[in-house]
Structure formats: structure tokens, C-alpha cells
XYZ file of C-alpha atoms in Angstrom:
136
model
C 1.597 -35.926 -3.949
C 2.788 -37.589 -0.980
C 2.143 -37.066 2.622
C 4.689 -38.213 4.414
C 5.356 -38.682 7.652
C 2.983 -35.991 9.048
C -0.776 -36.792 10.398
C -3.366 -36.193 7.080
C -5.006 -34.428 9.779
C -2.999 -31.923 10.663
C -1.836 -31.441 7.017
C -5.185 -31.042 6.362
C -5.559 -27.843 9.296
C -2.829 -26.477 7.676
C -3.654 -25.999 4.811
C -7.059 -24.652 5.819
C -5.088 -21.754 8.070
C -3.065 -21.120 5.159
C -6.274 -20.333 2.730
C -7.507 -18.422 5.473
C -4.762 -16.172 5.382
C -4.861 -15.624 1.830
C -8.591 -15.187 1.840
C -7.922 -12.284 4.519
C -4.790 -10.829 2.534
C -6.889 -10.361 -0.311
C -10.255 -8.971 1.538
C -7.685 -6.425 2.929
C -6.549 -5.257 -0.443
C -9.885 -5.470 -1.952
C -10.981 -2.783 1.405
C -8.576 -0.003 0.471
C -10.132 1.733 -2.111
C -13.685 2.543 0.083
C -10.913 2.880 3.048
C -8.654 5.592 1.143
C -11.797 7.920 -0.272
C -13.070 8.033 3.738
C -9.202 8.551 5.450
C -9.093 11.325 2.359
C -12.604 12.688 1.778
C -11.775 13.674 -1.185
C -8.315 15.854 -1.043
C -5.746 15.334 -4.132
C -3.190 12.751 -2.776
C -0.019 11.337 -4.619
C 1.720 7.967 -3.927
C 5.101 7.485 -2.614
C 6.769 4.129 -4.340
C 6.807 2.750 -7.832
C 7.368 -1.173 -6.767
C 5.895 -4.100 -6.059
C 3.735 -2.315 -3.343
C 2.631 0.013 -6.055
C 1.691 -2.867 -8.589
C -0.413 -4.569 -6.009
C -2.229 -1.258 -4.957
C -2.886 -0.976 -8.848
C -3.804 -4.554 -9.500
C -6.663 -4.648 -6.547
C -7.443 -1.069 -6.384
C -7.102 0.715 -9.582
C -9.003 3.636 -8.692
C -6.654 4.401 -6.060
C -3.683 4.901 -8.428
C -6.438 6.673 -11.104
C -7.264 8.946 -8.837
C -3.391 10.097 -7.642
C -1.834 12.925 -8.665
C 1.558 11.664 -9.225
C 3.870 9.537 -7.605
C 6.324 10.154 -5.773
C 10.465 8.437 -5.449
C 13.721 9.565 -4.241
C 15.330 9.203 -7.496
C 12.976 8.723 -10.077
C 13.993 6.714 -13.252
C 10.629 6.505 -14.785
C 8.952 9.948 -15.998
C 5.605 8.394 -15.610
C 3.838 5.388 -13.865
C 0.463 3.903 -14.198
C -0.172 7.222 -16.552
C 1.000 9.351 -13.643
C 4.056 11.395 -13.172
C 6.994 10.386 -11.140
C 8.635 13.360 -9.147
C 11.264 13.427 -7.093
C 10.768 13.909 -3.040
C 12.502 17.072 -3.379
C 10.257 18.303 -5.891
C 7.104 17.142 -3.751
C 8.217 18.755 -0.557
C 8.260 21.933 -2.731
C 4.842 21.405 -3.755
C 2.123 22.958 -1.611
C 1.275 19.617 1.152
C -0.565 17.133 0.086
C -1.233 13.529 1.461
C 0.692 10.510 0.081
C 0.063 6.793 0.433
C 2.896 4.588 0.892
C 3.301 1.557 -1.435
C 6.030 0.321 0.466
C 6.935 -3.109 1.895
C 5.786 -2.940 5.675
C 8.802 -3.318 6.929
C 10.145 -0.115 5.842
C 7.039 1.750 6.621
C 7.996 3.252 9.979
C 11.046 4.576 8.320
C 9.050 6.331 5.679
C 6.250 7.880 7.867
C 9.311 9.267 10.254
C 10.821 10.295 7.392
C 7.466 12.367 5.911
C 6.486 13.354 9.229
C 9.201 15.186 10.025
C 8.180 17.351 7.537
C 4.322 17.627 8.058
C 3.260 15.849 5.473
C 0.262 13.509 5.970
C 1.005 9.607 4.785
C -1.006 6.365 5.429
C 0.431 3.107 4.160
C -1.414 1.640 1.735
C -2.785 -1.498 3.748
C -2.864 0.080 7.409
C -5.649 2.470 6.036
C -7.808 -1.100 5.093
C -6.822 -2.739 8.087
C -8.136 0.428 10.574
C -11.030 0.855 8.249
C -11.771 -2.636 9.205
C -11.519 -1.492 13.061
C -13.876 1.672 12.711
């Protein structure tokens, strides 16, 4: 390893802000499964998303995806995931209304609360519901 041309010092702080961040990523993740059974005291929920999102909520809270119902996608491919069945969002808006949990990038989370909102259907995103357990 070299250094370079940058103070050891300061090379030194950042990496030290950088394991912070992880450290705090991961203490988030590890919060949602106490976070979800309190935000859903529990009611059956399902999970909207089958990607990465979906594959981190399993890999640092299994119980979360355990205790689903199904999940939920626009087009499903898959007839199960995680043990779980995969319906399509017209078949869930048929269903009798249930909470969901988005495993979805942040970035298209506003678009998929607007979207499930509009019709009355209670979602939290996965790591908002650790993040304002953390607040409470």
C-alpha cells in the first residue's frame, strides 16, 4: 500500500468516518426486525420487491421475510421467494388490505409509497421503519 501524496493523518480520519458509516449501516439493518413487529403489532404484512433490497432484508433480518405473507412485484417471474409466494400488484390490491414493506432502493421509495398510497394501502420502507424506531 502506498500513501501518496495525501497527509497519513487525514487518510487515517478517513478511513475512521468511513467504518463509522458502515458500523451505522449495519446497526440500522440489524434494528428492523424489533422496529417492524412494533410499526406492525402483529398484523399479517407482505413485502413489495424481490431484489437486492429484499436479499439484504433477508440476510440481516430473516424473521422479517419468515414472517411475510407473500411478496409482492409488478410482474412476477418467480412463483416463490424466500419460501414465500410472489403475486402480482394486481392480485394484491384485490386482496383484502394489508401492510407491505418496501425492499426497494431508496431512491425509488417515494415513487412506490405514492404509488400504494393512492390506493390506501399501508407501506413502510424497509430501513425508514429502523431509522424512526431509532428516533422514538
Amino acid at each position: 500500500m502506498q500513501f501518496g501524496d495525501a497527509d497519513p493523518d487525514s487518510q487515517i480520519r478517513g478511513f475512521a468516518f468511513l467504518s463509522q458509516e458502515r458500523a451505522e449501516y449495519v446497526n440500522t439493518w440489524s434494528k428492523i426486525r424489533g422496529a417492524t413487529n412494533r410499526v406492525l403489532k402483529g398484523r399479517k404484512y407482505g413485502i413489495f420487491g424481490t431484489g437486492e433490497y429484499s436479499d439484504l432484508l433477508h440476510a440481516y433480518s430473516p424473521s422479517v421475510v419468515e414472517n411475510a405473507e407473500f411478496f409482492v412485484r409488478d410482474q412476477p417471474v418467480e412463483a416463490d421467494f424466500y419460501g414465500k409466494p410472489v403475486v402480482s400488484v394486481k392480485d394484491f390490491l384485490s386482496f383484502p388490505r394489508m401492510p407491505l414493506i418496501a425492499a426497494v432502493h431508496e431512491r425509488s421509495w417515494s415513487l412506490i409509497r405514492d404509488r400504494f398510497g393512492s390506493e390506501d394501502v399501508p407501506i413502510f420502507h424497509s430501513l425508514e421503519i429502523a431509522r424512526q424506531d431509532a428516533i422514538l
